[in-house]
Short mmCIF file of C-alpha atoms and ligand atoms in Angstrom, two decimals:
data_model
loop_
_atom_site.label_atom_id
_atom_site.label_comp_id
_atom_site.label_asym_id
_atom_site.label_seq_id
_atom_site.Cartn_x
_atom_site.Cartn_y
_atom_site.Cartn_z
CA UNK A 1 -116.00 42.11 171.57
CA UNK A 2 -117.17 39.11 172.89
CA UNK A 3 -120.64 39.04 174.46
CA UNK A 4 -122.02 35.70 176.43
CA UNK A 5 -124.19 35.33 173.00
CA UNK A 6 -121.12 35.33 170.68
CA UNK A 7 -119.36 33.04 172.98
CA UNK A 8 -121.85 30.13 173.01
CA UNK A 9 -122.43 30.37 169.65
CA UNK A 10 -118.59 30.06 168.92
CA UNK A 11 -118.28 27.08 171.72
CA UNK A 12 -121.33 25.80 169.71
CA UNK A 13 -120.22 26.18 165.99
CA UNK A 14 -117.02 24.09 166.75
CA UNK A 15 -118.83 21.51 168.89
CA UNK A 16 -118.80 18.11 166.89
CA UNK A 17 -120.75 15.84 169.82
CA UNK A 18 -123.60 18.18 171.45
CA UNK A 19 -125.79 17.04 174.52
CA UNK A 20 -129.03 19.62 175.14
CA UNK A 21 -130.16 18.80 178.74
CA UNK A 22 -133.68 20.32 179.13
CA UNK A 23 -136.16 20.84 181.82
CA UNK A 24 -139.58 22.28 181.97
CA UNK A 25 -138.07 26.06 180.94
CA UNK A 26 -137.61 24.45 177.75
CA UNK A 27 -141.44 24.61 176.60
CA UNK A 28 -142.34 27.65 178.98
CA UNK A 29 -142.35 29.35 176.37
CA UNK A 30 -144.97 26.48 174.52
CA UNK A 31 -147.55 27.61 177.08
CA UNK A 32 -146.78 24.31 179.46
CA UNK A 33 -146.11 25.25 182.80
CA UNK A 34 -143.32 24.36 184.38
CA UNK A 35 -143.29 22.39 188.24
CA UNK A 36 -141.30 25.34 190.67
CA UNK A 37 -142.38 28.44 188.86
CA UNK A 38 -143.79 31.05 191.97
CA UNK A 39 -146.60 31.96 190.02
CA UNK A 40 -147.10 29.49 187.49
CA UNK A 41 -145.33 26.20 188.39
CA UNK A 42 -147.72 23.39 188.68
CA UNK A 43 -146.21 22.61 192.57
CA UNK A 44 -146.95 25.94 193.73
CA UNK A 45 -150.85 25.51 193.09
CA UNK A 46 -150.88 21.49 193.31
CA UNK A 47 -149.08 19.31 195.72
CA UNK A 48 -147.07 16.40 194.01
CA UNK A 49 -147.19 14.38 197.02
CA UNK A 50 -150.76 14.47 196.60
CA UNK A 51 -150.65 13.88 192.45
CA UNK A 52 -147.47 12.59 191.32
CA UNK A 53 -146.92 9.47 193.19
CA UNK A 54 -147.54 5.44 193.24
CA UNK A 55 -149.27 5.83 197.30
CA UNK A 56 -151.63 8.96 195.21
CA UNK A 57 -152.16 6.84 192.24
CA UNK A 58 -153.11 3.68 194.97
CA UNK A 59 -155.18 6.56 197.32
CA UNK A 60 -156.90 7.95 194.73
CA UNK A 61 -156.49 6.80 191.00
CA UNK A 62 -158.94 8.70 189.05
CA UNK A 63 -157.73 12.05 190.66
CA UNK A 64 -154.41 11.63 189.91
CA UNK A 65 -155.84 10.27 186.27
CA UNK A 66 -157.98 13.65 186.29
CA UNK A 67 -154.92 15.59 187.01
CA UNK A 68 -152.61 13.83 184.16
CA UNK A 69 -155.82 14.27 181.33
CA UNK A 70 -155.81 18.53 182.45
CA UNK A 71 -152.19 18.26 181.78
CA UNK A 72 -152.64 16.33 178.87
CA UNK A 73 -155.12 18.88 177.70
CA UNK A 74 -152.55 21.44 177.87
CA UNK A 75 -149.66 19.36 175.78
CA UNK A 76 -152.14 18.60 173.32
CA UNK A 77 -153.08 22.07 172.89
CA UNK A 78 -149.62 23.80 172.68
CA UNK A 79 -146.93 22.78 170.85
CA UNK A 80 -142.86 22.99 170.32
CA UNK A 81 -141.25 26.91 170.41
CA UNK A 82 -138.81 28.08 168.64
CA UNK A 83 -136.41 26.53 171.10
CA UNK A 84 -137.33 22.96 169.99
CA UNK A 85 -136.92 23.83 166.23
CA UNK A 86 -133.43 25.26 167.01
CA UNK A 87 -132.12 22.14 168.42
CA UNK A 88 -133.80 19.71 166.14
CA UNK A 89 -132.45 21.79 162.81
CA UNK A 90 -129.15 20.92 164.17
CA UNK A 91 -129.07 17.72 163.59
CA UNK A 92 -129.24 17.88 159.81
CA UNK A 93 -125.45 18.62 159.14
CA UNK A 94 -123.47 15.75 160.26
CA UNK A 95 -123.15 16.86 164.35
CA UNK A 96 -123.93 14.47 166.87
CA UNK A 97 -126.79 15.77 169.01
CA UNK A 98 -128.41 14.02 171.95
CA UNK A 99 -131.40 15.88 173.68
CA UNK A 100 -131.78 14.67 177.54
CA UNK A 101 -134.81 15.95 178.78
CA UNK A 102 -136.74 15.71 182.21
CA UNK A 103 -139.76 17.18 180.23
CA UNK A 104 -142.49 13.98 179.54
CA UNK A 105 -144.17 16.49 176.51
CA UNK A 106 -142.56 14.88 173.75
CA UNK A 107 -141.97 18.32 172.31
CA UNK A 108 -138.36 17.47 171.13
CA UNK A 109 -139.81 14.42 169.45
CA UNK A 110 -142.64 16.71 167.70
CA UNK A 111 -140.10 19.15 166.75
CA UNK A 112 -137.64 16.58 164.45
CA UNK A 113 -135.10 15.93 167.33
CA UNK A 114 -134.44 11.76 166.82
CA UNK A 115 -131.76 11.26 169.49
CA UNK A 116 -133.79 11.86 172.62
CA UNK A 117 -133.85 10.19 175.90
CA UNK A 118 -136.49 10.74 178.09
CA UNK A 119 -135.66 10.18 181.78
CA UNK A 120 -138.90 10.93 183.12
CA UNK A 121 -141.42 9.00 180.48
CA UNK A 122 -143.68 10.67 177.92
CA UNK A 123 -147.58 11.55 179.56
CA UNK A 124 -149.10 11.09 176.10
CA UNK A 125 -148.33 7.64 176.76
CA UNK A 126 -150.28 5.08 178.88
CA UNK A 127 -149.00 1.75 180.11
CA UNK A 128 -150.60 -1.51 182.46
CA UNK A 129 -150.39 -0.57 186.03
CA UNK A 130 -149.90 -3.81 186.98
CA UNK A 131 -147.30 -4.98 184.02
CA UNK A 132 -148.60 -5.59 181.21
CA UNK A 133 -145.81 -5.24 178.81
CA UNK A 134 -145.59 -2.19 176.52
CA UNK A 135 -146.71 1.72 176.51
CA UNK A 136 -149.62 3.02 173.95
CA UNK A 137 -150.55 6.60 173.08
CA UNK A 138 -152.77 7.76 175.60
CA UNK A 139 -156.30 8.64 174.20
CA UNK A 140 -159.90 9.75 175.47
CA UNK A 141 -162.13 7.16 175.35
CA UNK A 142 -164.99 7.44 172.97
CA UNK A 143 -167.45 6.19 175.65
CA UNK A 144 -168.48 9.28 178.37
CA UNK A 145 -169.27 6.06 180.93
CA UNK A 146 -165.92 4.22 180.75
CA UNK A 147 -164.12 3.68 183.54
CA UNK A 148 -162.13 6.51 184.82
CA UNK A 149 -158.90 5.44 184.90
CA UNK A 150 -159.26 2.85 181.88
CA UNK A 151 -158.83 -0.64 181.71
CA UNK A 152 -156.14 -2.19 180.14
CA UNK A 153 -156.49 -3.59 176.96
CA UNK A 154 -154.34 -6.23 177.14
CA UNK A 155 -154.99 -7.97 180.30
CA UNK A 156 -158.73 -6.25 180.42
CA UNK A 157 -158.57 -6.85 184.14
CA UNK A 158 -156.31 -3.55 185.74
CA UNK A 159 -156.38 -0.23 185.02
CA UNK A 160 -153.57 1.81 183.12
CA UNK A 161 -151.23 4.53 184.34
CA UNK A 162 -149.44 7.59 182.68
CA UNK A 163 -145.94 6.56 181.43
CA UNK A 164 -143.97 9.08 183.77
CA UNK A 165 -141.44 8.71 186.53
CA UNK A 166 -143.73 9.20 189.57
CA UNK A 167 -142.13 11.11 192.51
CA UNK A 168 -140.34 7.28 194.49
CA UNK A 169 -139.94 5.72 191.40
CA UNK A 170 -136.76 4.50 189.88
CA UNK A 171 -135.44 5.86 186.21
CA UNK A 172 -135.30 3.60 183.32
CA UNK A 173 -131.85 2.67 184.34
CA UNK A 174 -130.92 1.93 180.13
CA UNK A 175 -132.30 5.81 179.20
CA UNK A 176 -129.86 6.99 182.09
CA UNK A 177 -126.92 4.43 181.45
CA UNK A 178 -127.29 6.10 177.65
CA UNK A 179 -128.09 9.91 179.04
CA UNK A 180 -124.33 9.26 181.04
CA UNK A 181 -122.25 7.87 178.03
CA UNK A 182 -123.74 10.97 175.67
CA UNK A 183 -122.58 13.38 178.17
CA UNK A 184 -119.24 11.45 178.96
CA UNK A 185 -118.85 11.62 175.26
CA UNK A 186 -119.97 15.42 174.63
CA UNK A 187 -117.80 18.24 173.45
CA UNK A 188 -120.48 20.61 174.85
CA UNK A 189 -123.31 20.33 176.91
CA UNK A 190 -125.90 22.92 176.87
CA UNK A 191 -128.59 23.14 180.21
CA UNK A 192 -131.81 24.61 179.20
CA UNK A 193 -134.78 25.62 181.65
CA UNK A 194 -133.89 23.50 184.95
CA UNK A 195 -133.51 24.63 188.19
CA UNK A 196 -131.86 21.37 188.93
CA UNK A 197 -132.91 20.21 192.24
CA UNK A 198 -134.33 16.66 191.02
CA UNK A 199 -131.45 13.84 190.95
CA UNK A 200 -130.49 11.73 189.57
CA UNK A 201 -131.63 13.66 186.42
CA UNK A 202 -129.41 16.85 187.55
CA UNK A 203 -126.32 14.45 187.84
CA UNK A 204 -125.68 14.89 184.61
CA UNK A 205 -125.16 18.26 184.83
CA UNK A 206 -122.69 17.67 187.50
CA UNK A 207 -120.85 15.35 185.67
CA UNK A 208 -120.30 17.40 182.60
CA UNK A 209 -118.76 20.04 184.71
CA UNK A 210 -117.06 17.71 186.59
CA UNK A 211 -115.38 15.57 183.64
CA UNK A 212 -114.62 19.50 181.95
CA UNK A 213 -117.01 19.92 179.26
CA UNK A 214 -118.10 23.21 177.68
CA UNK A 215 -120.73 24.42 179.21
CA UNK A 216 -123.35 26.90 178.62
CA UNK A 217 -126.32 27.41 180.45
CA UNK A 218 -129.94 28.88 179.33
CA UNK A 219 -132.20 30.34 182.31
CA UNK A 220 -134.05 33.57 183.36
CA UNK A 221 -132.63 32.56 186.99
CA UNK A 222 -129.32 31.59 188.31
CA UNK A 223 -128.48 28.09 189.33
CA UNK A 224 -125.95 25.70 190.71
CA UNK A 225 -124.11 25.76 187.85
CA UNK A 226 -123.85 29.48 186.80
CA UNK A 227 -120.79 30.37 188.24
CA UNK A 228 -118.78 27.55 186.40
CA UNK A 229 -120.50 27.30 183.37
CA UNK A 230 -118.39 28.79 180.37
CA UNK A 231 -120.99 30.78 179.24
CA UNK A 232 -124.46 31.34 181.59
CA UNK A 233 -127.05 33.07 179.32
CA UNK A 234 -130.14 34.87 181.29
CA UNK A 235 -133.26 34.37 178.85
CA UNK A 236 -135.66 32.06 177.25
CA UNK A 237 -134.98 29.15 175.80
CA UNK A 238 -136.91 30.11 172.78
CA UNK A 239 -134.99 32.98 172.20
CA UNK A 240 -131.19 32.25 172.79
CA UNK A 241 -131.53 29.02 171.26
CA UNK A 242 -132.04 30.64 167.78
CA UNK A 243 -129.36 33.03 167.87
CA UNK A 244 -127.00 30.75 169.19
CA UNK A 245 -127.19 27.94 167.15
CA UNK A 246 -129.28 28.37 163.73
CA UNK A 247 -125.94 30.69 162.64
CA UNK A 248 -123.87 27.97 163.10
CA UNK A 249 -121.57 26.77 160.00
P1 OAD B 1 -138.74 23.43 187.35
O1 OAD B 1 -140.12 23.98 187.28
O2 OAD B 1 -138.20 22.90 188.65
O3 OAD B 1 -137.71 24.53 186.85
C1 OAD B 1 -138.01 25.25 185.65
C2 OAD B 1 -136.78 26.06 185.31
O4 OAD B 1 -137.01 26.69 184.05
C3 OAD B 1 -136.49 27.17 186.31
O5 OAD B 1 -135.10 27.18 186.62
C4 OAD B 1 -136.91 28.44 185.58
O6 OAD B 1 -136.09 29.56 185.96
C5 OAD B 1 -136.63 28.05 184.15
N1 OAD B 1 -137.41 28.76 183.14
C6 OAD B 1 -138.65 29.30 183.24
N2 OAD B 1 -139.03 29.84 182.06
C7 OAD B 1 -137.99 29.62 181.18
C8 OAD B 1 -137.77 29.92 179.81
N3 OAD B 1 -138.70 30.59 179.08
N4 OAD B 1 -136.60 29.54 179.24
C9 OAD B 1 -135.65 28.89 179.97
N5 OAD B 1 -135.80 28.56 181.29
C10 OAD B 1 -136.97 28.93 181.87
O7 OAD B 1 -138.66 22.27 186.23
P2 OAD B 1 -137.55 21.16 186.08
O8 OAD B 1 -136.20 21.63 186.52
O9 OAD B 1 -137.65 20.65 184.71
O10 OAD B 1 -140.01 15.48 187.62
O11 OAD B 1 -138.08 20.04 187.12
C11 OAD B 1 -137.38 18.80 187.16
C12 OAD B 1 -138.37 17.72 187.49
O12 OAD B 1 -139.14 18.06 188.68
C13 OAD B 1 -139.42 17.48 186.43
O13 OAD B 1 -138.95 16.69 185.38
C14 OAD B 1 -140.50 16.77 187.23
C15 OAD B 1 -140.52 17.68 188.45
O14 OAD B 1 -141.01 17.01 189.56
C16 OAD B 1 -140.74 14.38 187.23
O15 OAD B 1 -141.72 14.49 186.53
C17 OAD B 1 -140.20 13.09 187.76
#
């Protein structure tokens, strides 16, 4: 008997070139919540346009700093599920896996995942707002006075910004030209906690289905893709992951 479970795990036992493409579902279950949640999602108590964007940043910059150090807090203070583990484990025995992920926690990263692209920037990062070349961990300043947001350190004259994709603001157009070829190249891709509705992150999605890879999806909720996907799994990330891929050969 075949159940969805015993099909994804067979679709990703003989899977040689894996792509994970995850979204804030994918450390739910971390305690981080996720943007479009009802009860829970950060947009349905804040608005973005208000938070998440270069005109906020320029309107306001040490609410939008306030708001990035309470969601800081909250990355700092959780950490990578089960889910992360699963996926990370994989890549010990000789598969190709690349981990796509909208998410900016660096949970993948924390969890032993190398291969992972992040197309929306990492928020325990920091970089010049005005250019300054490079990004540096993102830490509290020792001094309860300093300047709120900080100053950066290498031109000491602007202040410095999360590292994340602001709401406007183009992609790192290398991460996606990298995120494409991995899922051009896939056997398998496998959608985690997304409900898909941000582009041109979700375009990769598409394009998996359209170019007709295996595809298995991981969600409590339907989506776009349900009703083509090979296998559509209703649950938590942190629990289907482990069945359906620490049994693999
Ligand atoms: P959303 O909050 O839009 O969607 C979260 C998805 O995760 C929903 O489809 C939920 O049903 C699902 N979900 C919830 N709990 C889950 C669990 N335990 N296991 C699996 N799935 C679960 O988050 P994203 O789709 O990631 O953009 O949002 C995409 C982008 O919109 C984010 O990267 C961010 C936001 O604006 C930027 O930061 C640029």
């Amino acid at each position: 008997m075949n159940t969805p479970i015993e099909l994804a795990r067979r679709l990703a036992t003989k899977a040689q070139r894996i792509v994970f493409f995850t979204g804030a579902g994918m450390s739910a279950d971390s305690g981080v919540p996720t943007f479009r949640d009802a009860l829970t999602g950060l947009w349905a108590q804040y608005d973005p346009l208000q938070l998440a964007t270069p005109q906020a940043f320029a309107r306001d910059p040490k609410l939008v700093w306030d708001f990035y150090e309470y969601r800081r807090d909250i990355v700092r203070n959780c950490a990578p599920n089960a889910g992360h583990r699963a996926i990370a484990a994989l890549e010990g025995n000789g598969r190709e896996v690349t981990v796509i992920t909208q998410n900016v926690d660096g949970y993948h990263q924390l969890a032993g995942s190398r291969e992972v692209l992040c197309l929306h920037g990492n928020i325990m990062e920091d970089r010049c707002h005005h250019g300054c070349p490079g990004v540096f961990p993102a830490t509290k300043p020792e001094d309860p006075n300093a300047p709120v947001p900080p100053v950066c350190a290498t031109c000491g004259r602007r202040t410095v910004r999360p590292n994340v994709v602001w709401f406007g603001e183009t992609l790192d157009e290398a991460v996606l030209e990298r995120a494409r070829a991995a899922v051009e190249n896939c056997g398998l891709i496998v959608v985690i906690g997304t409900s898909g509705v941000v582009y041109p992150a979700a375009g990769l999605a598409d394009t998996a289905l359209g170019l007709g890879k295996r595809f298995i999806e991981i969600n409590p909720e339907p989506s776009q893709w349900s009703r083509e996907a090979d296998v559509s799994l209703r649950g938590r990330a942190s629990e289907i992951l482990p069945q359906i891929l620490t049994t693999t050969e």
